[in-house]
Amino acid sequence: MSQILTDAPQSPKILPIHVPTDEERKGLTKKEVAADHPTWCPGCGDFSVLALYFKLIEKRKMHHEKITTVAGIGCSSRFPYFVQAHGAHYIHGRALPFASGISLSRPDLHVFVFGGDGDAFSIGGNHFNHTARKNIKMTYCVMDNWVYGLTKKQTSPTSPLGFKSKTDQWGAIDYPINPMKQAIAAGATFVARTTHTNPNHVLQMMEAAMDHDGFSFIECLSECVEFYEGAFDSSNPRKGGQFNLVPPTHDVTDEGAAYKLAGEAFPGSFGIFYKVNKPTKNAKETEINKSMQEKVKGLKDWEILQKNFDRMK
Amino acid sequence: MSDSSVVAPNAGGAPKVSKISEAVIRIAGNSQDGIQAIGGFLARLAGRSEQEVMTFMTIPSTISGGPSIFQVRIGSGEVLSSGDDADVLLCFYQHSYEEHIKSLKKGGIVLYDSDHIEAKPEWQKDYHHLGIPISSLTVEAIGGTAKDKGKNIYSLGLIAKMFDLDLPKLEKLITERFAGKDQSIVKNALAAFHAGYAHSLGNVLETFKFVDSKGKDGQQVVMNGNEAIGFGLIAAGVRFGAGYPITPWSDIMELLRRELPKYGGSFIQTEDEIAAISMAIGGSYAGRVAVTGSSGPGISLKTEALGWAIMAEMPLVVIDVQRGGPSTGMPTSIEQSDLNIACFGSHGDAPRVVIAPADVEDCFYSAIEAVNIAKKYSVPVILLTDQGIATRIEAFTEPNLEKICQDISPTFTPVADHKPYDLSKADGITQHLPPGTWIQSGKYPIVTGLEHDELGHPTGSPKLHMQMMAKRRKKLQALGNTLPTPKVYGPPEGNVLLVGWGSTQGPIKEAVDRARAAGDSVSSLHIKHLNPLPPGLENIFAGFNNVLVVEMNDEGLYGFGQLGGLLRQRYCDPKIRGINKTDGLTFKVKEILERVKTNVADGLRKH
Ligand SMILES: Cc1ncc(C[n+]2csc(CCOP(=O)(O)OP(=O)(O)O)c2C)c(N)n1
Ligand code: SF4
Ligand SMILES: [Mg+2]
């Protein structure tokens, strides 16, 4: 007869530690929530995204233990190291399924995912589509710099035609992905666009995304000063560009209108393009569980399994 | 059929009834004929009669059906394999008849559908032929539309008569099987069964009766290996997982998808295998050992993420139901060719745990062991089964679920301080704290695939890289020290030691029995823990002149299969050699014995 060689591991012993109650707790200060000093190049757009994430944590009085920051690989994806909270630095392109594993098994957490355009739309492109269509609850902020930063200036799926990179010395020839169109078409239920040069707007979008019950996607333009300097100048009023908000008349539940906004020539509009409420996968799975558990009500786990075994005699 | 030789028909008189202790029945037809169902009924009946049973089936690789067989070996004593040669062959078509007659023992009985099969005169003297117009008799019994449906149940009736099987128990099984469906379906099935049972087998043959089983202790449950793994994971407390469909792994994911919601858990179908393992790792990170799995190409896709889980030291269970490879390979063939990818598949030095269950019962317990090792050592554990064990049905003593089922829900107990990659532990074993855990020091952990310091922050320090590398290695060495040395089957010293892993345990043991009965000095050793290996193997090997590793994989460039290579690397022992094959079928006992003979002879010449 077989035997189990390893005993079930014991739960750790409970230490007498006083955890402050919610009333005793103040919002975290920037100092408490900042971890390693970012390794980004001075002037990199990613700094402002991080600063605004800190602001969001502070403003929304999130507690350390409830913050879960996930990323793939890239300059922008180093994000979790800079946040003093639970976090995971996963592999290139696969942050979304990893984050889905957390989201679907831990309804008490709101998961934030940060990453780059290559991570999101090249190697991770298929995961983007499926996480969006399943409407898995989490916030995904893509720091789009139109280039591969970490690997030092190769063409990215969002690089515009003609961009001279190390892999396209004569200028990019492949038609770029439009992240907003991609998100709308994939079925994301919250789709917003912002830029690192407008901090208030970034924070607004982050808050709205966090409050959305579903897969919330933000494309945040974030300049790579090292390999694509000036990419977004025409969206920055301080550089003589234009920062246009989504017109107040825009109906965010109108998919066609959202798609049209997404098709505007750069710099386009900033704000929430699309937002609808649809049941999340999280909610649907919970619904299935409820109805299945109704049938085994009052039974212990082993008794539920016993019923299966009784049928196999 | 042991204890009985099939005798010539006794002219005119009543058919002879012979007592037998075991029988091998092979059913050959097309997959849509429901031959798996006949096999399933027989297996379940054996389980309920406290008999031992083992089955073997082939499934066609095309969806629309095609030739398929199901072999059942039922015994009152210990049944180790599904049997080399059949005592009875039941066949439905000319192709099944011609293809499988050779699998019948000389003097065996071929029961054939004379509506579709023309018996060959040249085979009549070697095998007892019994032609019955099964198709038309089934139509007669249950009506015209049932042309193909029901002839399996009709045949079950014939077999029940031939082996004097327990009628009420079979009726109950049939009723249970079709319960919940239209009442007329149950009625039809029973009508077909009774018609078959009532059909006179004529007086040309003897019938058989199993001697009473020695009686197995306690109730028996009957299931296949995939089911045993799925239920084992549930018993172990696994409540989250993700997968992508591929044969033969899909059964496990379908079972978990169906069952886990009852326990408040979920199993998610993802867009591909990379997403599947990633989602499972995310689930483990969130606090509870999660599971993913696949077969063939899907395993290859998972290796980058697996490397992350090893680096980040995340608990995880990966089920690999091996099939013929490489690439899409032989999707429905049995092979044991994933040992290398299981033990080494990743870039970099990436130690992980690999366990291979030996039979269906072992699948259940190994799944629990895998979960517990993953959790205790915070490491991915790969459970290697194969197409053979996945689909074969066995009966085993019902586990005490109340005692066995475990709760591994995460606790979020606050801690004063925490280092996920604490280097001060001599054995290298550390545990993660899931998000949601409050840490008083205000220093929170990052889990990462970059080389890291004790808190999980990236480092380029060669010293830390070496220390962390040692940590990941040492914890597996610590596990290795706790593993039991496997027991030798047969005398601990002798001429030949057969070494096996996974689903070949049965035929190897049976080969030992047969060789010893013939006076040859053969023993065997079955290795379940493949990475790390258990201690003490070198002492066992020292007791034998030849160590022959029996595996269903290729002999490789240098003449050793995958376990053979691993053992040679570990023990540097030139007497370790291989008996390998890749024909996609389980080892037959006589095949092993023949190969032992030639291998020992060859080996001596080379020495
Ligand atoms: C499987 C795999 N392939 C390639 C790489 C190398 N790699 C790391 S980051 C990256 C692209 C980074 O670009 P992006 O996602 O836009 O992030 P950024 O650095 O621009 O923030 C690549 C190709 C990798 N880490 N893993
Ligand atoms: S290379 Fe570009 S994206 Fe990366 S840190 Fe520097 S500026 Fe930022
Ligand atoms: Mg980029």
PDB file of C-alpha atoms in Angstrom, chain B residues 31 36 56-63 65-69 246-249 295-297 321-325 327-335 386-391 552 582-586:
ATOM      1  CA  SER B  31     -13.960   3.329 -30.100  1.00  0.00           C
ATOM      2  CA  GLN B  36     -14.450   0.954 -22.773  1.00  0.00           C
ATOM      3  CA  PHE B  56      -5.210  -1.460 -20.417  1.00  0.00           C
ATOM      4  CA  MET B  57      -6.711   0.444 -23.269  1.00  0.00           C
ATOM      5  CA  THR B  58      -5.722   2.105 -26.464  1.00  0.00           C
ATOM      6  CA  ILE B  59      -7.562   5.098 -27.766  1.00  0.00           C
ATOM      7  CA  PRO B  60      -7.526   6.147 -31.374  1.00  0.00           C
ATOM      8  CA  SER B  61      -5.940   9.507 -32.029  1.00  0.00           C
ATOM      9  CA  THR B  62      -8.759  10.624 -34.282  1.00  0.00           C
ATOM     10  CA  ILE B  63     -11.936  12.015 -32.788  1.00  0.00           C
ATOM     11  CA  GLY B  65     -13.233   6.862 -33.680  1.00  0.00           C
ATOM     12  CA  GLY B  66     -11.225   4.047 -35.075  1.00  0.00           C
ATOM     13  CA  PRO B  67      -9.819   0.781 -33.837  1.00  0.00           C
ATOM     14  CA  SER B  68      -9.585   0.603 -30.100  1.00  0.00           C
ATOM     15  CA  ILE B  69      -9.073  -2.112 -27.535  1.00  0.00           C
ATOM     16  CA  ILE B 246      -4.291  18.372 -24.091  1.00  0.00           C
ATOM     17  CA  THR B 247      -4.595  14.580 -24.183  1.00  0.00           C
ATOM     18  CA  PRO B 248      -4.158  12.745 -21.841  1.00  0.00           C
ATOM     19  CA  TRP B 249      -3.924  15.479 -19.192  1.00  0.00           C
ATOM     20  CA  SER B 295       1.255  16.554 -21.507  1.00  0.00           C
ATOM     21  CA  GLY B 296       3.834  16.664 -24.283  1.00  0.00           C
ATOM     22  CA  PRO B 297       4.218  20.106 -25.884  1.00  0.00           C
ATOM     23  CA  VAL B 321       0.903  12.934 -17.980  1.00  0.00           C
ATOM     24  CA  GLN B 322       3.578  11.788 -20.388  1.00  0.00           C
ATOM     25  CA  ARG B 323       2.810  10.795 -23.949  1.00  0.00           C
ATOM     26  CA  GLY B 324       4.944   9.956 -26.972  1.00  0.00           C
ATOM     27  CA  GLY B 325       7.202  12.834 -28.013  1.00  0.00           C
ATOM     28  CA  SER B 327       6.662  17.663 -30.521  1.00  0.00           C
ATOM     29  CA  THR B 328       3.077  16.558 -31.080  1.00  0.00           C
ATOM     30  CA  GLY B 329       4.605  13.106 -31.267  1.00  0.00           C
ATOM     31  CA  MET B 330       2.350  10.151 -30.528  1.00  0.00           C
ATOM     32  CA  PRO B 331      -0.453  11.742 -28.546  1.00  0.00           C
ATOM     33  CA  THR B 332      -2.149   8.517 -27.534  1.00  0.00           C
ATOM     34  CA  SER B 333       0.927   6.357 -27.009  1.00  0.00           C
ATOM     35  CA  ILE B 334       2.546   5.411 -23.741  1.00  0.00           C
ATOM     36  CA  GLU B 335       6.045   6.728 -23.204  1.00  0.00           C
ATOM     37  CA  ASP B 386       1.897   8.479 -18.267  1.00  0.00           C
ATOM     38  CA  GLN B 387      -0.832   7.673 -20.729  1.00  0.00           C
ATOM     39  CA  GLY B 388      -0.887   4.075 -19.475  1.00  0.00           C
ATOM     40  CA  ILE B 389      -1.453   4.774 -15.805  1.00  0.00           C
ATOM     41  CA  ALA B 390      -3.719   7.722 -16.602  1.00  0.00           C
ATOM     42  CA  THR B 391      -6.348   5.623 -18.344  1.00  0.00           C
ATOM     43  CA  MET B 552       9.687   3.204 -22.159  1.00  0.00           C
ATOM     44  CA  THR B 582       9.316   3.256 -27.742  1.00  0.00           C
ATOM     45  CA  ASP B 583       6.550   1.239 -29.371  1.00  0.00           C
ATOM     46  CA  GLY B 584       3.945   3.100 -27.373  1.00  0.00           C
ATOM     47  CA  LEU B 585       2.660   0.033 -25.537  1.00  0.00           C
ATOM     48  CA  THR B 586       3.186  -1.056 -21.946  1.00  0.00           C
TER      49      THR B 586
END
